[in-house]
Amino acid sequence: DDDDDAPEAQAASASRVSDDCPRIITASDRLPDDVLCGRGVPIQRNPGNQRMHRIVESYRQQYKAASRMEKARLVHTVLRQIKEGGARFLRRLEGRNSDKEQWVEVDRDVEYEKVSHALRGPSIHKVDRQSTPDRAAPQDAARRRLEPHEAT
């Protein structure tokens, strides 16, 4: 019966997303393992994104050494592992009811691209903003170049 309002039917329909009418997900409906698409510290600190990067990190070396065909298989393996337990890939809806965060699931191509990008990119766990000498190095180099001129 399509009009069944039983909780089981509601939960089942809530997990399906139609391309024509995506289900809006509020911040309170997000799951801890959901992966958020976007940029910035809040996205990086999201538990689902951190979990995704831990999983990606465990496959990174294998991915780098793999053939093109093996890389595609590895991306699908990582995706399956991320989605175990119901994790979803979500993007924030912009311009809608700005006082409430609203999210929708992305399509499979976007999920694939997010994981393959993470596998190709540098490890985010190796970047520590407080201990990264690269940020200060250009300024220090400029100071060192100026010091001899100031002394003479």
PDB file of C-alpha atoms in Angstrom:
ATOM      1  CA  ASP A   1       0.000   0.000   0.000  1.00  0.00           C
ATOM      2  CA  ASP A   2       1.636   3.276  -1.158  1.00  0.00           C
ATOM      3  CA  ASP A   3      -0.200   5.362   1.445  1.00  0.00           C
ATOM      4  CA  ASP A   4       1.155   3.332   4.354  1.00  0.00           C
ATOM      5  CA  ASP A   5       2.250   5.735   7.101  1.00  0.00           C
ATOM      6  CA  ALA A   6       3.837   3.039   9.252  1.00  0.00           C
ATOM      7  CA  PRO A   7       7.216   4.020  10.728  1.00  0.00           C
ATOM      8  CA  GLU A   8       8.925   1.238   8.763  1.00  0.00           C
ATOM      9  CA  ALA A   9       7.533   2.575   5.491  1.00  0.00           C
ATOM     10  CA  GLN A  10       8.557   6.122   6.389  1.00  0.00           C
ATOM     11  CA  ALA A  11      12.101   5.003   7.272  1.00  0.00           C
ATOM     12  CA  ALA A  12      12.402   3.040   4.037  1.00  0.00           C
ATOM     13  CA  SER A  13      11.174   5.926   1.903  1.00  0.00           C
ATOM     14  CA  ALA A  14      13.400   8.373   3.784  1.00  0.00           C
ATOM     15  CA  SER A  15      16.458   6.370   2.786  1.00  0.00           C
ATOM     16  CA  ARG A  16      15.568   6.544  -0.916  1.00  0.00           C
ATOM     17  CA  VAL A  17      16.329   9.700  -2.830  1.00  0.00           C
ATOM     18  CA  SER A  18      14.651  10.464  -6.117  1.00  0.00           C
ATOM     19  CA  ASP A  19      16.545  12.456  -8.707  1.00  0.00           C
ATOM     20  CA  ASP A  20      13.373  14.474  -9.343  1.00  0.00           C
ATOM     21  CA  CYS A  21      12.646  15.312  -5.713  1.00  0.00           C
ATOM     22  CA  PRO A  22      15.578  14.874  -3.352  1.00  0.00           C
ATOM     23  CA  ARG A  23      14.740  14.471   0.304  1.00  0.00           C
ATOM     24  CA  ILE A  24      15.734  17.508   2.378  1.00  0.00           C
ATOM     25  CA  ILE A  25      17.869  16.546   5.361  1.00  0.00           C
ATOM     26  CA  THR A  26      18.106  18.921   8.297  1.00  0.00           C
ATOM     27  CA  ALA A  27      21.146  19.196  10.544  1.00  0.00           C
ATOM     28  CA  SER A  28      19.310  17.187  13.205  1.00  0.00           C
ATOM     29  CA  ASP A  29      18.622  14.403  10.648  1.00  0.00           C
ATOM     30  CA  ARG A  30      22.281  14.016   9.726  1.00  0.00           C
ATOM     31  CA  LEU A  31      24.004  10.831  10.840  1.00  0.00           C
ATOM     32  CA  PRO A  32      27.383  10.857  12.610  1.00  0.00           C
ATOM     33  CA  ASP A  33      29.048   9.057   9.670  1.00  0.00           C
ATOM     34  CA  ASP A  34      27.531  11.270   6.944  1.00  0.00           C
ATOM     35  CA  VAL A  35      30.187  12.817   4.705  1.00  0.00           C
ATOM     36  CA  LEU A  36      29.638  16.500   3.989  1.00  0.00           C
ATOM     37  CA  CYS A  37      30.668  18.000   0.662  1.00  0.00           C
ATOM     38  CA  GLY A  38      32.187  21.421   0.916  1.00  0.00           C
ATOM     39  CA  ARG A  39      35.254  23.215   2.186  1.00  0.00           C
ATOM     40  CA  GLY A  40      36.537  24.668   5.384  1.00  0.00           C
ATOM     41  CA  VAL A  41      37.196  23.698   8.965  1.00  0.00           C
ATOM     42  CA  PRO A  42      33.599  22.787   9.913  1.00  0.00           C
ATOM     43  CA  ILE A  43      33.516  20.263   7.044  1.00  0.00           C
ATOM     44  CA  GLN A  44      36.969  18.895   7.955  1.00  0.00           C
ATOM     45  CA  ARG A  45      35.927  18.495  11.602  1.00  0.00           C
ATOM     46  CA  ASN A  46      32.729  16.641  10.747  1.00  0.00           C
ATOM     47  CA  PRO A  47      33.049  13.098  12.198  1.00  0.00           C
ATOM     48  CA  GLY A  48      31.912  11.476   8.933  1.00  0.00           C
ATOM     49  CA  ASN A  49      34.528  13.363   6.925  1.00  0.00           C
ATOM     50  CA  GLN A  50      37.223  12.441   9.444  1.00  0.00           C
ATOM     51  CA  ARG A  51      36.152   8.795   9.216  1.00  0.00           C
ATOM     52  CA  MET A  52      36.239   8.984   5.400  1.00  0.00           C
ATOM     53  CA  HIS A  53      39.800  10.362   5.488  1.00  0.00           C
ATOM     54  CA  ARG A  54      40.929   7.610   7.883  1.00  0.00           C
ATOM     55  CA  ILE A  55      39.543   5.008   5.461  1.00  0.00           C
ATOM     56  CA  VAL A  56      41.087   6.805   2.463  1.00  0.00           C
ATOM     57  CA  GLU A  57      44.440   6.959   4.245  1.00  0.00           C
ATOM     58  CA  SER A  58      44.442   3.169   4.674  1.00  0.00           C
ATOM     59  CA  TYR A  59      44.151   2.764   0.858  1.00  0.00           C
ATOM     60  CA  ARG A  60      46.330   5.679  -0.306  1.00  0.00           C
ATOM     61  CA  GLN A  61      49.579   3.805  -1.034  1.00  0.00           C
ATOM     62  CA  GLN A  62      47.731   0.957  -2.733  1.00  0.00           C
ATOM     63  CA  TYR A  63      45.863   3.512  -4.871  1.00  0.00           C
ATOM     64  CA  LYS A  64      49.039   5.328  -5.910  1.00  0.00           C
ATOM     65  CA  ALA A  65      50.635   2.066  -7.074  1.00  0.00           C
ATOM     66  CA  ALA A  66      47.503   0.795  -8.867  1.00  0.00           C
ATOM     67  CA  SER A  67      46.677   0.736 -12.573  1.00  0.00           C
ATOM     68  CA  ARG A  68      43.825   2.902 -13.830  1.00  0.00           C
ATOM     69  CA  MET A  69      41.397  -0.031 -13.696  1.00  0.00           C
ATOM     70  CA  GLU A  70      42.540  -1.031 -10.200  1.00  0.00           C
ATOM     71  CA  LYS A  71      42.136   2.579  -9.045  1.00  0.00           C
ATOM     72  CA  ALA A  72      38.480   2.566 -10.098  1.00  0.00           C
ATOM     73  CA  ARG A  73      37.933  -0.678  -8.164  1.00  0.00           C
ATOM     74  CA  LEU A  74      39.656   0.790  -5.102  1.00  0.00           C
ATOM     75  CA  VAL A  75      37.435   3.887  -5.198  1.00  0.00           C
ATOM     76  CA  HIS A  76      34.367   1.618  -5.195  1.00  0.00           C
ATOM     77  CA  THR A  77      35.837  -0.428  -2.336  1.00  0.00           C
ATOM     78  CA  VAL A  78      36.427   2.726  -0.292  1.00  0.00           C
ATOM     79  CA  LEU A  79      32.911   3.967  -1.086  1.00  0.00           C
ATOM     80  CA  ARG A  80      31.376   0.681   0.100  1.00  0.00           C
ATOM     81  CA  GLN A  81      33.389   0.834   3.311  1.00  0.00           C
ATOM     82  CA  ILE A  82      32.383   4.458   3.971  1.00  0.00           C
ATOM     83  CA  LYS A  83      28.709   3.713   3.323  1.00  0.00           C
ATOM     84  CA  GLU A  84      28.604   0.653   5.582  1.00  0.00           C
ATOM     85  CA  GLY A  85      26.220   1.450   8.389  1.00  0.00           C
ATOM     86  CA  GLY A  86      24.240   3.993   6.384  1.00  0.00           C
ATOM     87  CA  ALA A  87      26.644   6.904   5.834  1.00  0.00           C
ATOM     88  CA  ARG A  88      25.530   9.308   3.097  1.00  0.00           C
ATOM     89  CA  PHE A  89      27.324  11.964   1.066  1.00  0.00           C
ATOM     90  CA  LEU A  90      25.520  15.280   1.546  1.00  0.00           C
ATOM     91  CA  ARG A  91      25.784  18.772   0.126  1.00  0.00           C
ATOM     92  CA  ARG A  92      24.294  21.856   1.734  1.00  0.00           C
ATOM     93  CA  LEU A  93      21.433  23.602  -0.009  1.00  0.00           C
ATOM     94  CA  GLU A  94      22.225  27.266  -0.413  1.00  0.00           C
ATOM     95  CA  GLY A  95      19.705  30.080  -0.398  1.00  0.00           C
ATOM     96  CA  ARG A  96      16.957  28.150   1.376  1.00  0.00           C
ATOM     97  CA  ASN A  97      15.678  29.110   4.791  1.00  0.00           C
ATOM     98  CA  SER A  98      19.056  30.415   5.920  1.00  0.00           C
ATOM     99  CA  ASP A  99      18.260  29.990   9.618  1.00  0.00           C
ATOM    100  CA  LYS A 100      18.240  26.180   9.212  1.00  0.00           C
ATOM    101  CA  GLU A 101      20.881  24.051   7.567  1.00  0.00           C
ATOM    102  CA  GLN A 102      19.390  21.908   4.834  1.00  0.00           C
ATOM    103  CA  TRP A 103      21.213  19.122   3.033  1.00  0.00           C
ATOM    104  CA  VAL A 104      20.555  16.703   0.155  1.00  0.00           C
ATOM    105  CA  GLU A 105      22.292  13.520  -0.890  1.00  0.00           C
ATOM    106  CA  VAL A 106      24.617  13.843  -3.853  1.00  0.00           C
ATOM    107  CA  ASP A 107      24.574  11.430  -6.781  1.00  0.00           C
ATOM    108  CA  ARG A 108      26.976   8.523  -7.214  1.00  0.00           C
ATOM    109  CA  ASP A 109      29.239  10.445  -9.589  1.00  0.00           C
ATOM    110  CA  VAL A 110      29.838  13.130  -6.956  1.00  0.00           C
ATOM    111  CA  GLU A 111      30.528  10.474  -4.285  1.00  0.00           C
ATOM    112  CA  TYR A 112      33.006   8.765  -6.614  1.00  0.00           C
ATOM    113  CA  GLU A 113      34.750  12.049  -7.427  1.00  0.00           C
ATOM    114  CA  LYS A 114      35.017  13.057  -3.754  1.00  0.00           C
ATOM    115  CA  VAL A 115      36.641   9.741  -2.801  1.00  0.00           C
ATOM    116  CA  SER A 116      38.965   9.630  -5.824  1.00  0.00           C
ATOM    117  CA  HIS A 117      40.023  13.226  -5.144  1.00  0.00           C
ATOM    118  CA  ALA A 118      40.765  12.346  -1.526  1.00  0.00           C
ATOM    119  CA  LEU A 119      42.829   9.340  -2.637  1.00  0.00           C
ATOM    120  CA  ARG A 120      44.831  11.445  -5.126  1.00  0.00           C
ATOM    121  CA  GLY A 121      45.433  14.359  -2.807  1.00  0.00           C
ATOM    122  CA  PRO A 122      47.868  14.821   0.052  1.00  0.00           C
ATOM    123  CA  SER A 123      47.084  13.315   3.410  1.00  0.00           C
ATOM    124  CA  ILE A 124      45.191  15.869   5.492  1.00  0.00           C
ATOM    125  CA  HIS A 125      46.405  14.136   8.644  1.00  0.00           C
ATOM    126  CA  LYS A 126      49.978  15.156   7.886  1.00  0.00           C
ATOM    127  CA  VAL A 127      49.102  18.839   7.779  1.00  0.00           C
ATOM    128  CA  ASP A 128      49.292  20.467  11.191  1.00  0.00           C
ATOM    129  CA  ARG A 129      48.868  24.230  10.929  1.00  0.00           C
ATOM    130  CA  GLN A 130      50.801  24.969  14.122  1.00  0.00           C
ATOM    131  CA  SER A 131      53.852  22.929  13.188  1.00  0.00           C
ATOM    132  CA  THR A 132      53.981  23.513   9.430  1.00  0.00           C
ATOM    133  CA  PRO A 133      57.260  25.311   8.708  1.00  0.00           C
ATOM    134  CA  ASP A 134      56.252  25.956   5.084  1.00  0.00           C
ATOM    135  CA  ARG A 135      53.897  28.763   6.123  1.00  0.00           C
ATOM    136  CA  ALA A 136      56.646  30.747   7.824  1.00  0.00           C
ATOM    137  CA  ALA A 137      59.474  29.822   5.470  1.00  0.00           C
ATOM    138  CA  PRO A 138      58.822  32.475   2.772  1.00  0.00           C
ATOM    139  CA  GLN A 139      58.641  35.208   5.418  1.00  0.00           C
ATOM    140  CA  ASP A 140      61.781  33.953   7.154  1.00  0.00           C
ATOM    141  CA  ALA A 141      63.617  33.771   3.822  1.00  0.00           C
ATOM    142  CA  ALA A 142      62.628  37.362   3.062  1.00  0.00           C
ATOM    143  CA  ARG A 143      63.859  38.484   6.487  1.00  0.00           C
ATOM    144  CA  ARG A 144      67.167  36.662   5.991  1.00  0.00           C
ATOM    145  CA  ARG A 145      67.636  38.404   2.637  1.00  0.00           C
ATOM    146  CA  LEU A 146      67.041  41.784   4.287  1.00  0.00           C
ATOM    147  CA  GLU A 147      69.270  41.236   7.324  1.00  0.00           C
ATOM    148  CA  PRO A 148      72.637  41.626   5.535  1.00  0.00           C
ATOM    149  CA  HIS A 149      71.443  44.892   3.950  1.00  0.00           C
ATOM    150  CA  GLU A 150      70.367  46.260   7.306  1.00  0.00           C
ATOM    151  CA  ALA A 151      73.774  45.486   8.822  1.00  0.00           C
ATOM    152  CA  THR A 152      75.750  47.361   6.184  1.00  0.00           C
TER     153      THR A 152
END
